[in-house]
mmCIF file of C-alpha atoms and ligand atoms in Angstrom:
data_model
loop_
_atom_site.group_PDB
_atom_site.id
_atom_site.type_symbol
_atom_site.label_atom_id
_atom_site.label_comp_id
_atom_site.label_asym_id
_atom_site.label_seq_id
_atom_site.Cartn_x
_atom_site.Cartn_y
_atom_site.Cartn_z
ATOM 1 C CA UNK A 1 77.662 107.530 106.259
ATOM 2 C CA UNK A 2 78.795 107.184 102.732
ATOM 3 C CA UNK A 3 76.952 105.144 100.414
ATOM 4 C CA UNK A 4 78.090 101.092 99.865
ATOM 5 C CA UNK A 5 79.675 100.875 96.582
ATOM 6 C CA UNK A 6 80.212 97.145 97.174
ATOM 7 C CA UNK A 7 78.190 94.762 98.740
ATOM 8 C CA UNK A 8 79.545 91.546 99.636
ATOM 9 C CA UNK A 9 77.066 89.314 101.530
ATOM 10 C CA UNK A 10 78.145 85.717 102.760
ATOM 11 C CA UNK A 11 79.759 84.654 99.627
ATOM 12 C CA UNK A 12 80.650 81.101 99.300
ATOM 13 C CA UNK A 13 82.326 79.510 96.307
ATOM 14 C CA UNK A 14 83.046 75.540 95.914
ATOM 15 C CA UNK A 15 84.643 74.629 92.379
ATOM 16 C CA UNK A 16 83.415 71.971 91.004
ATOM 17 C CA UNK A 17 86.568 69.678 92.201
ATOM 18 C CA UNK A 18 84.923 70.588 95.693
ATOM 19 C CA UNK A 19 87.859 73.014 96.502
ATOM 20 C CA UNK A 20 86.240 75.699 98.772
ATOM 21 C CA UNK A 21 87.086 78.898 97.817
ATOM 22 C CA UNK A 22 85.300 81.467 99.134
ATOM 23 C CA UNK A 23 83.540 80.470 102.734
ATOM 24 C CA UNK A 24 80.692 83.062 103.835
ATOM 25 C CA UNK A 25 82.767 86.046 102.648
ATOM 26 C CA UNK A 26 80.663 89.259 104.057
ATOM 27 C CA UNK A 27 82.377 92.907 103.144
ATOM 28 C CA UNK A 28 81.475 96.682 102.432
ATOM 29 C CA UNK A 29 83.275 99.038 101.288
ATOM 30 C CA UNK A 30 81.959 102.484 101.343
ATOM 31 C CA UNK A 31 82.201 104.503 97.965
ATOM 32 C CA UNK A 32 85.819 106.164 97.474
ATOM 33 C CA UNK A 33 87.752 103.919 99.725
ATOM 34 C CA UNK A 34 90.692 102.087 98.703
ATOM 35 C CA UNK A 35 90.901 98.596 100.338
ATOM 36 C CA UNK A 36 94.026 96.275 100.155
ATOM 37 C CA UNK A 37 92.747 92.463 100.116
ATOM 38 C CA UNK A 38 95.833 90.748 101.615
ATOM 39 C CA UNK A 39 96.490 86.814 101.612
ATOM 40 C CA UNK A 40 98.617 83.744 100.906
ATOM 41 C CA UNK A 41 98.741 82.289 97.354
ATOM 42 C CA UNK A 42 95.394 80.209 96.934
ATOM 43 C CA UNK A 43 93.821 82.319 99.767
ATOM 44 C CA UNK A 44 90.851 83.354 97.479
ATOM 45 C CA UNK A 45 91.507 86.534 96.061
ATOM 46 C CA UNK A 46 91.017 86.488 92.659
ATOM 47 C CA UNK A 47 87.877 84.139 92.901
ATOM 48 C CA UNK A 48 86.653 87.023 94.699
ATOM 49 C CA UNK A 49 87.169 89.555 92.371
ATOM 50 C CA UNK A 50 85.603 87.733 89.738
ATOM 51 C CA UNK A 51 82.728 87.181 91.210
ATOM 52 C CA UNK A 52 82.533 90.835 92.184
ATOM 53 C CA UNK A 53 82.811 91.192 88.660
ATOM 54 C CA UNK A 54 80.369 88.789 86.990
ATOM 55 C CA UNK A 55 83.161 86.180 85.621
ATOM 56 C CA UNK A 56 82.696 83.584 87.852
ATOM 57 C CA UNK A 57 79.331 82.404 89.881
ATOM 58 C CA UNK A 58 79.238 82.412 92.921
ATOM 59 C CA UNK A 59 77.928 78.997 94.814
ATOM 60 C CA UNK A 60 75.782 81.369 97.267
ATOM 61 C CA UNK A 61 75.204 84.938 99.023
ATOM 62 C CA UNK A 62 75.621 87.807 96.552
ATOM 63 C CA UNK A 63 77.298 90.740 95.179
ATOM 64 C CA UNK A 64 76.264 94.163 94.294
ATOM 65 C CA UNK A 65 77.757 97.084 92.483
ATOM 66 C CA UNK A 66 76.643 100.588 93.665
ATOM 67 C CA UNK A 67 73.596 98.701 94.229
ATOM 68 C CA UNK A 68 73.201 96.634 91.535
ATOM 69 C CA UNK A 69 72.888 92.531 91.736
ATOM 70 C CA UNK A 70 76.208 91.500 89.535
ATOM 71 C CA UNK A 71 74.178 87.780 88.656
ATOM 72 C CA UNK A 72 70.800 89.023 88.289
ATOM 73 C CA UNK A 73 71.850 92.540 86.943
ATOM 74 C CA UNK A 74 74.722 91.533 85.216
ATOM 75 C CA UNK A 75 75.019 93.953 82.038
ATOM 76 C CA UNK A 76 74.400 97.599 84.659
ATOM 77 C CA UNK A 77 76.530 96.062 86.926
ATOM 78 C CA UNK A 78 79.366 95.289 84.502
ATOM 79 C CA UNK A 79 79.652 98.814 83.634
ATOM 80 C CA UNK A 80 80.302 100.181 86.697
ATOM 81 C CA UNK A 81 82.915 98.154 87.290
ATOM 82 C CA UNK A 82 86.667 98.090 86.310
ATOM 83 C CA UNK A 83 88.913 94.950 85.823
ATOM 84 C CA UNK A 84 92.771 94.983 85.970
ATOM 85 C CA UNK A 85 93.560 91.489 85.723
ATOM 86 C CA UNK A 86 96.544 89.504 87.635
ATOM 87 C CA UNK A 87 97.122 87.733 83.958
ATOM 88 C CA UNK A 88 98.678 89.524 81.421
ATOM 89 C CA UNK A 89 95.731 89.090 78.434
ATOM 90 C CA UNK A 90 95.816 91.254 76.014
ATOM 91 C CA UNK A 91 94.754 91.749 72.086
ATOM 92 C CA UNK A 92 98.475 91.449 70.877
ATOM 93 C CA UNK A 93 98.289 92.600 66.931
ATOM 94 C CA UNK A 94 96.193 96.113 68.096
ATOM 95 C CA UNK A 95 97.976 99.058 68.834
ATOM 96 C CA UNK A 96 97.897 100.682 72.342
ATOM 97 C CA UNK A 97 95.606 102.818 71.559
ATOM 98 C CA UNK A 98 92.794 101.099 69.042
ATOM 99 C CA UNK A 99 93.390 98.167 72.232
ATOM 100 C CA UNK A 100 92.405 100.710 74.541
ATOM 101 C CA UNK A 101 89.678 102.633 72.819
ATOM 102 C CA UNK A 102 88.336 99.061 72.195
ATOM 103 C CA UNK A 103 87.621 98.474 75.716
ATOM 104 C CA UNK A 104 85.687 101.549 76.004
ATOM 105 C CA UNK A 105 83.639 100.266 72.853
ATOM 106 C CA UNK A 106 82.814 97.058 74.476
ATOM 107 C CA UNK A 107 81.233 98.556 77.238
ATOM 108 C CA UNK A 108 78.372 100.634 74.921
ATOM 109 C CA UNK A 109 80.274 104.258 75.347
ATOM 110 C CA UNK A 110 80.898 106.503 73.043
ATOM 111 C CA UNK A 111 84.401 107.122 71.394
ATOM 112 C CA UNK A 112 86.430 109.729 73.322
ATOM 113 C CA UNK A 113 89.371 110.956 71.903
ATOM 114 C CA UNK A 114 90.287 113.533 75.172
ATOM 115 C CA UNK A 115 89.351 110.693 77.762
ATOM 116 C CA UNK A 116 91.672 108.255 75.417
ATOM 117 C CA UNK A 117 94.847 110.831 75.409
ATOM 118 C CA UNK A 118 94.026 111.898 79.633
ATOM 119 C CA UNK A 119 94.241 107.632 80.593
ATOM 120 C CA UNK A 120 97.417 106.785 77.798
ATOM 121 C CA UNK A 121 99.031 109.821 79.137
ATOM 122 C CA UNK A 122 98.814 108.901 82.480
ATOM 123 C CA UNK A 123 100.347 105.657 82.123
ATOM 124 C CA UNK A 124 102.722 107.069 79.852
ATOM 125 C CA UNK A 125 101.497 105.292 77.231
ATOM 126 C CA UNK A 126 100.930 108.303 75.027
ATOM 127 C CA UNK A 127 104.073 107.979 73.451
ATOM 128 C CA UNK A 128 103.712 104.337 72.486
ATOM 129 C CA UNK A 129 100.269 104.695 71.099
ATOM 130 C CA UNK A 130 100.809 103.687 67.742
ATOM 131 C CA UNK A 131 102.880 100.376 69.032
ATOM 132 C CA UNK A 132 101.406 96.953 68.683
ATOM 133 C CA UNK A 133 100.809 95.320 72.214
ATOM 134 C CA UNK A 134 102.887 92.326 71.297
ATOM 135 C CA UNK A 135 105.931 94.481 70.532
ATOM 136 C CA UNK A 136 105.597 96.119 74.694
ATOM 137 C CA UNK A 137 107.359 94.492 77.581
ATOM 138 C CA UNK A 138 105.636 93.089 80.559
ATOM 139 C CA UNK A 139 105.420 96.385 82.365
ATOM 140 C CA UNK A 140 104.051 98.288 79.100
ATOM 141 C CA UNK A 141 101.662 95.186 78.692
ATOM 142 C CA UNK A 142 100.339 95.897 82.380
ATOM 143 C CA UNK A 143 100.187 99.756 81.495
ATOM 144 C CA UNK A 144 97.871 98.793 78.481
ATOM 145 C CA UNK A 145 95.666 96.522 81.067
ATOM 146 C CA UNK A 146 94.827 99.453 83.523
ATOM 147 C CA UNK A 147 94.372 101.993 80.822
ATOM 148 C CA UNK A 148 92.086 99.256 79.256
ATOM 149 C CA UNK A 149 89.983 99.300 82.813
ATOM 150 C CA UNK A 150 90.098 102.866 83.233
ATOM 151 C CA UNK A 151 89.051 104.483 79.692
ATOM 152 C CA UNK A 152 85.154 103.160 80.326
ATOM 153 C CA UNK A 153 85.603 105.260 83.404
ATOM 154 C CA UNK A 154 84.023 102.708 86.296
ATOM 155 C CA UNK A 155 82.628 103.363 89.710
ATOM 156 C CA UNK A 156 84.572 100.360 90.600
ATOM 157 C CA UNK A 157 87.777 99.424 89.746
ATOM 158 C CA UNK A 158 89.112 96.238 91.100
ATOM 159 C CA UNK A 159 93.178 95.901 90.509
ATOM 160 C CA UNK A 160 94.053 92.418 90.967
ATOM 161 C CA UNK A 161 98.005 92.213 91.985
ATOM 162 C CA UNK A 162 98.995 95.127 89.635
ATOM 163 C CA UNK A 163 102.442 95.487 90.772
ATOM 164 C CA UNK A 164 103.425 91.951 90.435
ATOM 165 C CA UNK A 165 106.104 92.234 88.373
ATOM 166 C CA UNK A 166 106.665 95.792 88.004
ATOM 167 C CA UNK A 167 109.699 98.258 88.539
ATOM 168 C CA UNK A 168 109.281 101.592 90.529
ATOM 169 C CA UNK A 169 108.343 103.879 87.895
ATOM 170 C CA UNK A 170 105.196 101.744 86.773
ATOM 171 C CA UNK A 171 104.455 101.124 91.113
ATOM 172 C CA UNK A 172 104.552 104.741 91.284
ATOM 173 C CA UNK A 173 102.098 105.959 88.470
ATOM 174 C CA UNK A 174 99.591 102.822 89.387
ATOM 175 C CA UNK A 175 99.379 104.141 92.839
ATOM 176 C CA UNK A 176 99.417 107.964 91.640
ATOM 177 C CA UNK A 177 96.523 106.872 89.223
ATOM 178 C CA UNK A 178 94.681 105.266 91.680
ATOM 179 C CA UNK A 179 94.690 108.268 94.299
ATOM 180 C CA UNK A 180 93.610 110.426 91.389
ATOM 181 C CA UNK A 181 90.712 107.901 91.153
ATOM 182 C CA UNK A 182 89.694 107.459 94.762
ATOM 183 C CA UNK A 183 89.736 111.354 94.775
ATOM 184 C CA UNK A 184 87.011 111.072 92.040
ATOM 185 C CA UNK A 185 84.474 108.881 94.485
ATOM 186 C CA UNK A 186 85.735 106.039 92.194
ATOM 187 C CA UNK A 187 85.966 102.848 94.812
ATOM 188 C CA UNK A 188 89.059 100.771 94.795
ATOM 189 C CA UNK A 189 89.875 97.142 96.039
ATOM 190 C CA UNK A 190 93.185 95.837 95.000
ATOM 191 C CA UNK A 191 95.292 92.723 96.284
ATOM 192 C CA UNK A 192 99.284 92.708 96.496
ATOM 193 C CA UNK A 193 101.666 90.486 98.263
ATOM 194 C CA UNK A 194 103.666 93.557 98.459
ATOM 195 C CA UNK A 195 102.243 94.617 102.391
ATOM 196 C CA UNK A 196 103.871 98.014 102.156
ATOM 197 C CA UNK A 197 102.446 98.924 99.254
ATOM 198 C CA UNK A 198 99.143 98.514 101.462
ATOM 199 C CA UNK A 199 100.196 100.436 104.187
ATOM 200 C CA UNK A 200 100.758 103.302 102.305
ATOM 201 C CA UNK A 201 97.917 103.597 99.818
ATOM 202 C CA UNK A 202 95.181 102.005 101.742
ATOM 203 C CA UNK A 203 92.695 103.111 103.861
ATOM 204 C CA UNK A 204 91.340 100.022 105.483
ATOM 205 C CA UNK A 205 93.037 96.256 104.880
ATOM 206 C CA UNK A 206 91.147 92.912 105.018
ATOM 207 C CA UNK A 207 93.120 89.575 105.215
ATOM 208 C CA UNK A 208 91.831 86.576 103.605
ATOM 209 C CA UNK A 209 93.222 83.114 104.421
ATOM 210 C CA UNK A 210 91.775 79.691 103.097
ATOM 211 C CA UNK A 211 88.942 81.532 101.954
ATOM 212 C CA UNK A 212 87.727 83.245 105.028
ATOM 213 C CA UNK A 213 87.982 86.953 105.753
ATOM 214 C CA UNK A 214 90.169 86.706 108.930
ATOM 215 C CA UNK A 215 90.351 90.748 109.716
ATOM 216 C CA UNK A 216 88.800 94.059 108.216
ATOM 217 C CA UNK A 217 90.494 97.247 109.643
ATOM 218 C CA UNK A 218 91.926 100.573 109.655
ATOM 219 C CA UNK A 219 95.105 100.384 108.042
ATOM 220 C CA UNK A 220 96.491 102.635 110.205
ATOM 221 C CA UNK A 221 94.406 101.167 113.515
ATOM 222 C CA UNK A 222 95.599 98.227 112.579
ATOM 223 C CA UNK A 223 99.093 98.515 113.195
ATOM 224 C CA UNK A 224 98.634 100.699 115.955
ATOM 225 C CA UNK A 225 96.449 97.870 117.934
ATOM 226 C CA UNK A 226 98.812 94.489 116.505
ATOM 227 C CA UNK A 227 102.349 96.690 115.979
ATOM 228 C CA UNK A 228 104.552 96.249 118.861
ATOM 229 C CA UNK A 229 106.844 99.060 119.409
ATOM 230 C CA UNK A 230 110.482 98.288 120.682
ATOM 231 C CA UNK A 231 113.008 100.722 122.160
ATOM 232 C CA UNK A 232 116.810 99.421 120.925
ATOM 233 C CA UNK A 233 118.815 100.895 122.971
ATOM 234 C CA UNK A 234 123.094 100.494 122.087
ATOM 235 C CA UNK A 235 125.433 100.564 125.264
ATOM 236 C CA UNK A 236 128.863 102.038 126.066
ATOM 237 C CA UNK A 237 130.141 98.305 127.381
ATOM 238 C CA UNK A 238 128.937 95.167 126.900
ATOM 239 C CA UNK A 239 126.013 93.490 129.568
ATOM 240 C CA UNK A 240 127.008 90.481 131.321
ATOM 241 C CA UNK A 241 123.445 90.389 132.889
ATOM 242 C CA UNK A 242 119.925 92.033 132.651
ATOM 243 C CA UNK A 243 118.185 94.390 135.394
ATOM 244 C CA UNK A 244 115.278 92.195 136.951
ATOM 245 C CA UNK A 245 113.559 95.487 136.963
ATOM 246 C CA UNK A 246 113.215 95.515 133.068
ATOM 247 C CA UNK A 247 111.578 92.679 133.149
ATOM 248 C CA UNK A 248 108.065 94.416 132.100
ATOM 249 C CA UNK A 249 109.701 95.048 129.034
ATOM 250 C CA UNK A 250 110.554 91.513 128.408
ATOM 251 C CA UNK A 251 114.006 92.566 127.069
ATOM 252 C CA UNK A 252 116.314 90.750 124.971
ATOM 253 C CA UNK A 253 120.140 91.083 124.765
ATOM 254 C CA UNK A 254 122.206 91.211 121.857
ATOM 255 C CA UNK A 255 124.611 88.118 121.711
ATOM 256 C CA UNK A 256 127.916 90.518 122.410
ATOM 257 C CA UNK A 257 126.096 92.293 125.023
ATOM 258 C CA UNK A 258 126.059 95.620 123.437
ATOM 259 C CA UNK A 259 122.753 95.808 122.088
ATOM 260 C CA UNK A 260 119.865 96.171 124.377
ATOM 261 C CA UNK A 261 115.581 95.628 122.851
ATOM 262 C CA UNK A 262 113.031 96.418 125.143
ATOM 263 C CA UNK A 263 109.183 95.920 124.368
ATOM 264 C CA UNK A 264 106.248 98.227 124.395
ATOM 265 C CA UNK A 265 102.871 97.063 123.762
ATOM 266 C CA UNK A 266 101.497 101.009 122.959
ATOM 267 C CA UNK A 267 102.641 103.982 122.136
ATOM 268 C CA UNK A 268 106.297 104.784 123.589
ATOM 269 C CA UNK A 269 105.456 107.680 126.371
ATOM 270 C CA UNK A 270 108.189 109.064 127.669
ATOM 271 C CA UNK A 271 107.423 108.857 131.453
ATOM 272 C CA UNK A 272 108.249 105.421 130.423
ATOM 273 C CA UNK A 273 111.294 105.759 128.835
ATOM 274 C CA UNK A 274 112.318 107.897 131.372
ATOM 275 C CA UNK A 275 111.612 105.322 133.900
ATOM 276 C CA UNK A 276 113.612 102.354 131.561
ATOM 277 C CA UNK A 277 116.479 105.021 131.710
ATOM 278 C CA UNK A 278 116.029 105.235 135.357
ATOM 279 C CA UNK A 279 116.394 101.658 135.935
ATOM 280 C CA UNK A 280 119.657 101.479 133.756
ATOM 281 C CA UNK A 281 121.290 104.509 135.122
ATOM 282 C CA UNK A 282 121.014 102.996 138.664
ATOM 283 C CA UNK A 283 122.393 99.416 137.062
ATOM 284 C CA UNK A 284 124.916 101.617 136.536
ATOM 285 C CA UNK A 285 124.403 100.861 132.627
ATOM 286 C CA UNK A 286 125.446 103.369 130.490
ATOM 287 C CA UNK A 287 123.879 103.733 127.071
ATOM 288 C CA UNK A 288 125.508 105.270 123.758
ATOM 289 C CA UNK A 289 122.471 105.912 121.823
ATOM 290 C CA UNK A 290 118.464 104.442 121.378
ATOM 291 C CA UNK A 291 115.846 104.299 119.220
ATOM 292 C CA UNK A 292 112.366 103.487 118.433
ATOM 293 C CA UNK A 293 111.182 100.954 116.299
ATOM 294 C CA UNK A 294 108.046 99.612 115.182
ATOM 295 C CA UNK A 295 106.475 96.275 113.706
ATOM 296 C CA UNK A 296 105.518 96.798 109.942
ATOM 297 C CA UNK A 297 102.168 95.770 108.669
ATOM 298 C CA UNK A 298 104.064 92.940 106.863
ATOM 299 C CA UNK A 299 105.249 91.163 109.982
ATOM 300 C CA UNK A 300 101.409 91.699 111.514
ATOM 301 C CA UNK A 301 100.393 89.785 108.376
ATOM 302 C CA UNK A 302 102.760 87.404 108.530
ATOM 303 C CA UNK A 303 102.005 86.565 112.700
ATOM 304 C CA UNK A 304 98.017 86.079 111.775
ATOM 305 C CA UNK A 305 98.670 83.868 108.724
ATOM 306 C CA UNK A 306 100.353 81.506 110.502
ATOM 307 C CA UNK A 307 98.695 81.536 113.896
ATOM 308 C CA UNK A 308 95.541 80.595 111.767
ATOM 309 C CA UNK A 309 97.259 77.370 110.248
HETATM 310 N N1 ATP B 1 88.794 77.496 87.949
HETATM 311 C C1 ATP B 1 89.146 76.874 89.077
HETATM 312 N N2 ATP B 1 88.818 75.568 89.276
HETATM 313 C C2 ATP B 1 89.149 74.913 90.411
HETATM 314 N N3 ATP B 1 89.808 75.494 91.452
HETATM 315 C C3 ATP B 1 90.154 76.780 91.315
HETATM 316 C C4 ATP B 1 89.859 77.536 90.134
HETATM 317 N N4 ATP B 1 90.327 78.781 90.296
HETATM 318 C C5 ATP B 1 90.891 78.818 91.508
HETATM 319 N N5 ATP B 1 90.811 77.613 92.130
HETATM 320 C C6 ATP B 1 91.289 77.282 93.476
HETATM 321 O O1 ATP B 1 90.655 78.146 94.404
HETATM 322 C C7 ATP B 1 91.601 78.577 95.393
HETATM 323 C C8 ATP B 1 91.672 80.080 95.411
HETATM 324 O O2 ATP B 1 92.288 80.527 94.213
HETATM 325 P P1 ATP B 1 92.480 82.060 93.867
HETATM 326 O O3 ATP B 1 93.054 82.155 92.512
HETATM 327 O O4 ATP B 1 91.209 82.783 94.145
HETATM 328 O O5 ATP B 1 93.578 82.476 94.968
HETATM 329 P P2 ATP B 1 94.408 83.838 95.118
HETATM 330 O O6 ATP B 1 94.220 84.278 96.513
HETATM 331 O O7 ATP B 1 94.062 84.775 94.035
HETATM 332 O O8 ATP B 1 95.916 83.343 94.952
HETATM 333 P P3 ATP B 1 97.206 84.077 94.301
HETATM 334 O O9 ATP B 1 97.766 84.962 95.384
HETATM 335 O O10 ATP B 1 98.128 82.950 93.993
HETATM 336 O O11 ATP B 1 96.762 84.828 93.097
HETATM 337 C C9 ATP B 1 92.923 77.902 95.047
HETATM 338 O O12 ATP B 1 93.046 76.756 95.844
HETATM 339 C C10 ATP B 1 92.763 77.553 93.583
HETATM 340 O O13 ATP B 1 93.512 76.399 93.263
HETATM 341 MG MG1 MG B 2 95.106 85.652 92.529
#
């Protein structure tokens, strides 16, 4: 078992309006994993994080960093942990680089002038280092705001929504950066509307909704179990009626009778295909090609969220 790097224990928040928040949040996340925190606008997510990170109090249970209370051991905790914030805030009259060697300052380190170059440069930010952060674009601005989390080099680094907003490029070096990170023991949690994004880069998703952690699993379990897979297969001639032996497939025809879905709850064998074939073949149904699809993470998301409201 690796160790916890973050310990969430039934974590409630109410602001002081009475909203609820956070309702009895309880999550671990062993050191080095990436986790995707997935959920609606207002869901809780960034309440989360900054408790996690000592901004905000939490109304009860607790938080601790690679073991360390964030309330009660606020200032060890602190520098363990990273921040990449979902607003863009940011010193504007520095330059990129006295910005980002600033952040490193304000966590009791050291100056580093290698560590300063290895982070700019991997944001490609090297290049602009003598540019005032007012003068960068959005995307630049968000460069600045990771390198600013990463140069005090945490065990921790929470990334909240960093590719809202962002072209390709920028998508492509955070999630580059943050492999190189994970693949350091460095733990990650980051939230993104984008659900691709967090079926590619994480390992394990957890979906929050009205402030209650709804699901925690496997990425990849996760659309295995929840992912139906359907077989699409395109005919010669159009159907005027369906089998009544497909029916275990629940199949659904095409409007112009040429397009033919069938439904698999697991894995497509092909005994099973075969059979489907079978069935067609003595319909007398002849079929010009087929393929297999699968249900995306996003429309698994999207079927939770709104059988839970
Ligand atoms: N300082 C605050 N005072 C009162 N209510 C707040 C405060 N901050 C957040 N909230 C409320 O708490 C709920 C959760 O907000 P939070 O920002 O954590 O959601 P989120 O999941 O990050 O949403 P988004 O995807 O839009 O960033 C929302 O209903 C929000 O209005
Ligand atoms: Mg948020």
């Amino acid at each position: 078992m690796r160790p916890i790097a973050l310990d969430i224990q039934t974590l409630s928040k109410t602001y002081k309006a009475g909203h609820h928040a956070l309702r009895g949040i309880s999550l671990q996340i062993p050191r080095g994993e990436i986790f995707a925190l997935l959920g609606p606008n207002g869901a809780g997510k960034t309440t989360l994080i900054g408790i996690a990170c000592g901004l905000v109090n939490a109304t009860s249970g607790s938080v601790h960093i690679e073991g360390h209370n964030v309330a009660s051991e606020f200032r060890t905790a602190r520098k363990l942990v990273g921040l990449v914030p979902q607003e863009l805030t940011t010193e504007a009259f520095e330059t990129v680089q006295a910005a980002v060697a600033h952040s490193r300052g304000l966590f009791g380190l050291q100056p580093d002038p290698a560590k300063l170059e290895q982070v700019l440069r991997s944001l490609a930010l090297w290049d602009r280092r003598d540019t005032r952060v007012s003068q960068l674009s959005g995307g630049m601005k968000r460069r600045v705001l990771i390198a600013k989390a990463l140069v005090h080099e945490p065990r921790v680094l929470f990334l909240d929504e960093p590719s809202a907003g962002v072209d390709v490029e920028l998508r492509r070096d955070i999630w580059n950066v943050v492999r190189g990170l994970r693949d350091q023991g460095v733990t990650i949690l980051l939230t993104t509307h984008y659900i691709e994004e967090a079926e590619q880069i994480a390992d394990r998703v957890g979906v929050i909704h009205k402030g209650e952690l709804v699901l925690v699993e496997e990425t990849h379990s996760l659309i295995r179990r929840m992912g139906q897979r359907q077989l699409v297969l395109r005919l010669m001639s159009p159907l005027q009626q369906l089998p009544a032996a497909l029916a275990p497939w629940a199949p659904t025809l095409a409007a112009d009778g040429m397009t033919l879905h069938c439904n698999f709850s697991q894995d497509i064998s092909g005994a099973e295909t075969a059979q489907l074939l079978q069935i067609l073949s003595s319909a007398a149904i002849a079929v010009r090609d087929l393929q297999t699809q699968q249900s995306s993470l996003e429309e698994i998301f999207v079927q939770l969220v709104q059988s839970k409201s």
